[in-house]
PDB file of C-alpha atoms in Angstrom:
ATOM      1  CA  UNK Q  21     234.124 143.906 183.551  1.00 63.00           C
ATOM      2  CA  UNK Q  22     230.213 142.831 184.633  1.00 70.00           C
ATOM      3  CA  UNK Q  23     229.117 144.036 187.794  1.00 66.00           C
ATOM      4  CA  UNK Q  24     228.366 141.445 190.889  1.00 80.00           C
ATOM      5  CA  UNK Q  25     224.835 140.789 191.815  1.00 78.00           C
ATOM      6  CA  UNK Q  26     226.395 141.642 195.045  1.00 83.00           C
ATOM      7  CA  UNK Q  27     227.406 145.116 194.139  1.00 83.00           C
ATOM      8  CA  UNK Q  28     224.522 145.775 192.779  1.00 81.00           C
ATOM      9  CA  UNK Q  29     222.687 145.314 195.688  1.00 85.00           C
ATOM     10  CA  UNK Q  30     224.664 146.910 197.742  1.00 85.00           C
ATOM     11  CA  UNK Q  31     224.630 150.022 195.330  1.00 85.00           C
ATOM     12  CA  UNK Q  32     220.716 149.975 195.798  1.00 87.00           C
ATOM     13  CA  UNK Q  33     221.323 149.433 199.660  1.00 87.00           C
ATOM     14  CA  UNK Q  34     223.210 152.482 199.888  1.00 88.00           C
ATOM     15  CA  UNK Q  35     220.913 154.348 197.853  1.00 88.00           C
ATOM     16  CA  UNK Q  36     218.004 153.574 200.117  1.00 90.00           C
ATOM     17  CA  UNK Q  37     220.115 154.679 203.092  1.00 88.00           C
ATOM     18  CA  UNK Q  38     220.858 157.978 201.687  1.00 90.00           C
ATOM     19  CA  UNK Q  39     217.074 158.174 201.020  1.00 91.00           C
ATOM     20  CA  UNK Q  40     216.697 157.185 204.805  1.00 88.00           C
ATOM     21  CA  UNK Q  41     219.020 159.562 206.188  1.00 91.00           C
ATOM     22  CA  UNK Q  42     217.416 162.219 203.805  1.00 91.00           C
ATOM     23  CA  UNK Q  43     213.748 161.697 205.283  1.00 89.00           C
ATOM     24  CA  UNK Q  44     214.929 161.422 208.940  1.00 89.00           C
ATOM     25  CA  UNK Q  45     216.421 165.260 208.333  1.00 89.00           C
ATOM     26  CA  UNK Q  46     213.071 166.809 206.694  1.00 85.00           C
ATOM     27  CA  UNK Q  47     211.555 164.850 209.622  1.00 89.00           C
ATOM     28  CA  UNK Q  48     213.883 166.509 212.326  1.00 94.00           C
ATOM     29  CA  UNK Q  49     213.327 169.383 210.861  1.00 92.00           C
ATOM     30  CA  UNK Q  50     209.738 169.751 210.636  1.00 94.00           C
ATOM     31  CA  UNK Q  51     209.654 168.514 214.321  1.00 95.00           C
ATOM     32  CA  UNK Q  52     212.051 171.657 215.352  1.00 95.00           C
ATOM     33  CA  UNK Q  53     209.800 173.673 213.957  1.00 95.00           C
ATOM     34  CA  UNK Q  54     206.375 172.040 215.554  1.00 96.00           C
ATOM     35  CA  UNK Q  55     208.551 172.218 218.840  1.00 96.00           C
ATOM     36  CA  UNK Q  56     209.171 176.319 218.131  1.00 96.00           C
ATOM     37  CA  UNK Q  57     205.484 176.789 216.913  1.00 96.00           C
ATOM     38  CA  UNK Q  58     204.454 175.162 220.112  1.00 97.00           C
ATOM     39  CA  UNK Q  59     206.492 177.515 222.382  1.00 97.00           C
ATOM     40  CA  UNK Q  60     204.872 180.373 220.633  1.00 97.00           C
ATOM     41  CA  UNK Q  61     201.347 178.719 220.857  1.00 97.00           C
ATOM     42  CA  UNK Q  62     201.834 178.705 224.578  1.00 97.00           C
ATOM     43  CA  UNK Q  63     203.313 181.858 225.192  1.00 97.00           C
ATOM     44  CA  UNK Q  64     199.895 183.358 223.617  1.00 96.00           C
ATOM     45  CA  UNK Q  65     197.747 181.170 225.116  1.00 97.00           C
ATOM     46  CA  UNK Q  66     199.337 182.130 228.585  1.00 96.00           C
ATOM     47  CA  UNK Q  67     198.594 185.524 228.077  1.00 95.00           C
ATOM     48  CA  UNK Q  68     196.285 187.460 230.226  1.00 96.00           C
ATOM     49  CA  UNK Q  69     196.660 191.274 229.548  1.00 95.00           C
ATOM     50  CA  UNK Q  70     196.987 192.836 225.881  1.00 91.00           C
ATOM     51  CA  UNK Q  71     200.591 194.319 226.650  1.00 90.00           C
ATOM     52  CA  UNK Q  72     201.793 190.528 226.748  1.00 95.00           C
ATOM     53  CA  UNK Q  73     201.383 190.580 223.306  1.00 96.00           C
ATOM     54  CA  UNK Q  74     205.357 192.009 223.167  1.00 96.00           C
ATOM     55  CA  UNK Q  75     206.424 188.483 225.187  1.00 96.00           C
ATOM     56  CA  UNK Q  76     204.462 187.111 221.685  1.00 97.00           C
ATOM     57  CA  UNK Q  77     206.702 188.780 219.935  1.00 96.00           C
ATOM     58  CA  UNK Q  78     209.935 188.278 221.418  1.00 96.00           C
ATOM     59  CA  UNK Q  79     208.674 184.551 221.815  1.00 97.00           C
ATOM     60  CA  UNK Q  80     208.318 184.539 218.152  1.00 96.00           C
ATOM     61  CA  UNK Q  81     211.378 186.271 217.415  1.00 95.00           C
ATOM     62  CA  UNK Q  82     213.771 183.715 219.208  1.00 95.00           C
ATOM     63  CA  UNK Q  83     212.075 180.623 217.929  1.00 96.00           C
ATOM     64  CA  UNK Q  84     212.533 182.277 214.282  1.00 95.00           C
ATOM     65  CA  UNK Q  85     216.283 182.799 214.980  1.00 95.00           C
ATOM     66  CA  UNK Q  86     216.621 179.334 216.434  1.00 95.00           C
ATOM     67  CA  UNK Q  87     215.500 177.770 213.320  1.00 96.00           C
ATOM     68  CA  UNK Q  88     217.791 179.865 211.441  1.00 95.00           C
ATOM     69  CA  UNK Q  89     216.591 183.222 210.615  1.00 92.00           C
ATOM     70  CA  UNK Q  90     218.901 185.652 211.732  1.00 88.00           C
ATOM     71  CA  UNK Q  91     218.255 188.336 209.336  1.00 86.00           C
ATOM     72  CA  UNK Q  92     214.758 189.356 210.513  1.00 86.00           C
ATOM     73  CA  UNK Q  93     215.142 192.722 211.570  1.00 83.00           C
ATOM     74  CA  UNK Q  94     211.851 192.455 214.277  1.00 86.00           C
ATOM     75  CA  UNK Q  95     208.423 190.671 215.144  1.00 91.00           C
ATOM     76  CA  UNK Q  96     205.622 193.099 214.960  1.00 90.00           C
ATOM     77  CA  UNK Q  97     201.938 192.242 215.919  1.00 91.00           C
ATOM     78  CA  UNK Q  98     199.583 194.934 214.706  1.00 88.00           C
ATOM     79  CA  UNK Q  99     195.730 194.794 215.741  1.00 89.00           C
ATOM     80  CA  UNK Q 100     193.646 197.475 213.629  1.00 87.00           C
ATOM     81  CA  UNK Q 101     191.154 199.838 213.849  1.00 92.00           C
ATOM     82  CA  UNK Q 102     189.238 200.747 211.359  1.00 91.00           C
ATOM     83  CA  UNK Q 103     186.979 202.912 213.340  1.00 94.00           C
ATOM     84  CA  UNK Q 104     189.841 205.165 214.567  1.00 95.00           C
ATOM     85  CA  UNK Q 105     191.685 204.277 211.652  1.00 94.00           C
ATOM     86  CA  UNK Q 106     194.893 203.135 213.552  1.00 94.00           C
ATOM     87  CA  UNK Q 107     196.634 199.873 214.555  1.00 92.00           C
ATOM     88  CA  UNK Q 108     197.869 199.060 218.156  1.00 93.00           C
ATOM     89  CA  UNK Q 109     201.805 198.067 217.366  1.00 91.00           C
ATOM     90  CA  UNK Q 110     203.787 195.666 219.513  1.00 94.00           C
ATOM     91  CA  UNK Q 111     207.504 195.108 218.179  1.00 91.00           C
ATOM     92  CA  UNK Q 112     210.200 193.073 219.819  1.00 92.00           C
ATOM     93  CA  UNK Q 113     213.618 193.697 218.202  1.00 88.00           C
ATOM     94  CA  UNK Q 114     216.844 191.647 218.549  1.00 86.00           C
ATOM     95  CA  UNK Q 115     218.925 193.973 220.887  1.00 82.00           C
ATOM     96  CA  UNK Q 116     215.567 193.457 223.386  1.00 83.00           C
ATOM     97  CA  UNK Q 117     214.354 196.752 222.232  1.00 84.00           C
ATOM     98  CA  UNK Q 118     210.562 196.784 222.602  1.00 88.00           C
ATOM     99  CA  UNK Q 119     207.556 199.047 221.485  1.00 87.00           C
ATOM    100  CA  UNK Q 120     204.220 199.345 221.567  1.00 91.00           C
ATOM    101  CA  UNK Q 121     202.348 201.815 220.529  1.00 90.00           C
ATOM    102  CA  UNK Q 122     199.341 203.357 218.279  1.00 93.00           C
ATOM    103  CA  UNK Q 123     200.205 203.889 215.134  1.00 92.00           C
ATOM    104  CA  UNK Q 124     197.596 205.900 212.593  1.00 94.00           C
ATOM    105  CA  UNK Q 125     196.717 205.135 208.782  1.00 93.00           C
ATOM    106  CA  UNK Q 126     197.790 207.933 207.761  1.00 93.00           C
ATOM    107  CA  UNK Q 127     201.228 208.743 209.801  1.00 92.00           C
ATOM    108  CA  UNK Q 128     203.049 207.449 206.204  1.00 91.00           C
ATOM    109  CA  UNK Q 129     202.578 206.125 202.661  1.00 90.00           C
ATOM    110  CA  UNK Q 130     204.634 202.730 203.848  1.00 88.00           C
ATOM    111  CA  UNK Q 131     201.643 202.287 207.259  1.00 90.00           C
ATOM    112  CA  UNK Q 132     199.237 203.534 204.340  1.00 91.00           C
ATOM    113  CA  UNK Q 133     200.433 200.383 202.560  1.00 87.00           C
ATOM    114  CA  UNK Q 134     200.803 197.954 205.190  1.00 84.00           C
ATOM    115  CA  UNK Q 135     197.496 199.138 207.153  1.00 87.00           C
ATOM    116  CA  UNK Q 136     195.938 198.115 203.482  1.00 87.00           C
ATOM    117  CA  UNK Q 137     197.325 194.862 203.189  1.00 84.00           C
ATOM    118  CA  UNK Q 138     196.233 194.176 206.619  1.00 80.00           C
ATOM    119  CA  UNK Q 139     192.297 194.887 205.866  1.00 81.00           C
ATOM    120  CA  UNK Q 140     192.604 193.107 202.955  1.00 85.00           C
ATOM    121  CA  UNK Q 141     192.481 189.324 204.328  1.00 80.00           C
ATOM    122  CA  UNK Q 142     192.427 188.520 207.820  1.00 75.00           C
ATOM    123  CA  UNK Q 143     195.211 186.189 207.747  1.00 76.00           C
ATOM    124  CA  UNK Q 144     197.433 188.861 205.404  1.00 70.00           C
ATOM    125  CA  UNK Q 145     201.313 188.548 205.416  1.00 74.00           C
ATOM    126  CA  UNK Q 146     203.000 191.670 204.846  1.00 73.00           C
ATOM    127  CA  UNK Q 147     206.728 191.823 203.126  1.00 76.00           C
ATOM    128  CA  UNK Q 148     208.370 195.226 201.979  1.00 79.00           C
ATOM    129  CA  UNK Q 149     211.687 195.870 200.664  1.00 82.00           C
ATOM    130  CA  UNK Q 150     212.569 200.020 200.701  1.00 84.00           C
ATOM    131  CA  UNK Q 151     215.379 201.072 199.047  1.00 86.00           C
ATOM    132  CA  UNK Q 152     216.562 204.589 197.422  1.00 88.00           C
ATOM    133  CA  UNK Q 153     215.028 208.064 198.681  1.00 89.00           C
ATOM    134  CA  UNK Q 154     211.879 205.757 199.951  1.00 88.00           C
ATOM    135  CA  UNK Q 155     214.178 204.519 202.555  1.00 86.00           C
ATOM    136  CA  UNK Q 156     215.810 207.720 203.597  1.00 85.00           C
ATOM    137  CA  UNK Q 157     212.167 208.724 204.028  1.00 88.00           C
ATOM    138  CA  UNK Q 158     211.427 205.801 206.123  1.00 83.00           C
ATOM    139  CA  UNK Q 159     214.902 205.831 208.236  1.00 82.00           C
ATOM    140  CA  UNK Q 160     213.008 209.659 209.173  1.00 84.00           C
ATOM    141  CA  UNK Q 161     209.954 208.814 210.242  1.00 84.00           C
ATOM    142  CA  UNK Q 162     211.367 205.498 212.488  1.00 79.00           C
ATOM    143  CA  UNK Q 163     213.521 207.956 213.935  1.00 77.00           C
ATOM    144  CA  UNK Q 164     210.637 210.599 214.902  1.00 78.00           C
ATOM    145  CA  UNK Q 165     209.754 207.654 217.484  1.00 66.00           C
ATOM    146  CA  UNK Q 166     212.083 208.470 220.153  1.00 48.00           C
ATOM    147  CA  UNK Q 167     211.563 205.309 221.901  1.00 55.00           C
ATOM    148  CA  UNK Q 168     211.539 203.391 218.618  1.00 55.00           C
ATOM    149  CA  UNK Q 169     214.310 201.242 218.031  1.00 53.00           C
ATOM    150  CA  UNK Q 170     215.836 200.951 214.379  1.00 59.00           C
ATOM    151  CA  UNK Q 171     218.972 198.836 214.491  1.00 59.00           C
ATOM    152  CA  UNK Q 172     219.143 197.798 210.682  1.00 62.00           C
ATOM    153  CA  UNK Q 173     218.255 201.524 209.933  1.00 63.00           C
ATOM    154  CA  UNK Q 174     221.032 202.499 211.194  1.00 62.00           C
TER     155      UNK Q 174
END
């Protein structure tokens, strides 16, 4: 049986609507996020002590889950020093834990690594996965923070 002109067209109609609909998602999408980077933006830019940098963080970490990450476990900031070879910590945590502290170098091989990675490029993104006897190891020395939250640890 031939096809209609008429079908045709209508096939290639259709076609361009799903392509429509298609871009108008991507588009919503990229504007939720614009709208979420803007909320953190201003949250920063609002700031006018150092300790505010733990409203950054839980700023950041609700925008993240709104757009769908639910898995991330915090939102850390870390601010080094190389000359006292430390980095001032601020961590907000789902369960609106909260800490902010000093954290040396040296205090384990996994801040050894991270501090590193840090140093290396101003604008470094760091992402770990510990598993086996490193995270047993790591589940320890959370824990020797007493006012250190570790909800996934557990």
């Amino acid at each position: 049986m031939p096809v209609i002109p008429e079908e045709l067209e209508m096939q290639k109609l259709n076609a361009e609507v799903l392509q429509l609909r298609e871009a108008v998602r991507n588009s919503q999408r990229e504007l939720e996020i614009e709208a979420s980077l803007e909320r953190v933006r201003a949250r920063a830019l609002s700031m006018h002590q150092p300790d505010e940098l733990i409203g950054v963080c839980k700023t950041l970490l609700a925008e993240l889950q709104t757009l769908g990450f639910t898995q991330i476990p915090n939102t850390q900031i870390a601010i080094a020093d190389d000359v006292k070879g430390s980095y001032m910590n601020y961590e907000s945590y789902p369960n609106d834990k909260n800490f902010i502290g000093e954290v040396s170098y040296d205090s384990h091989p996994f801040i050894a690594s991270l501090a590193a990675k840090m140093r290396s490029n101003k604008h470094a993104f760091f992402h770990e996965t510990i598993s086996g006897a490193a995270l047993g190891d790591w589940r320890k020395y959370i824990k020797s923070f007493s006012n250190q939250p570790a909800p996934k640890l557990d």
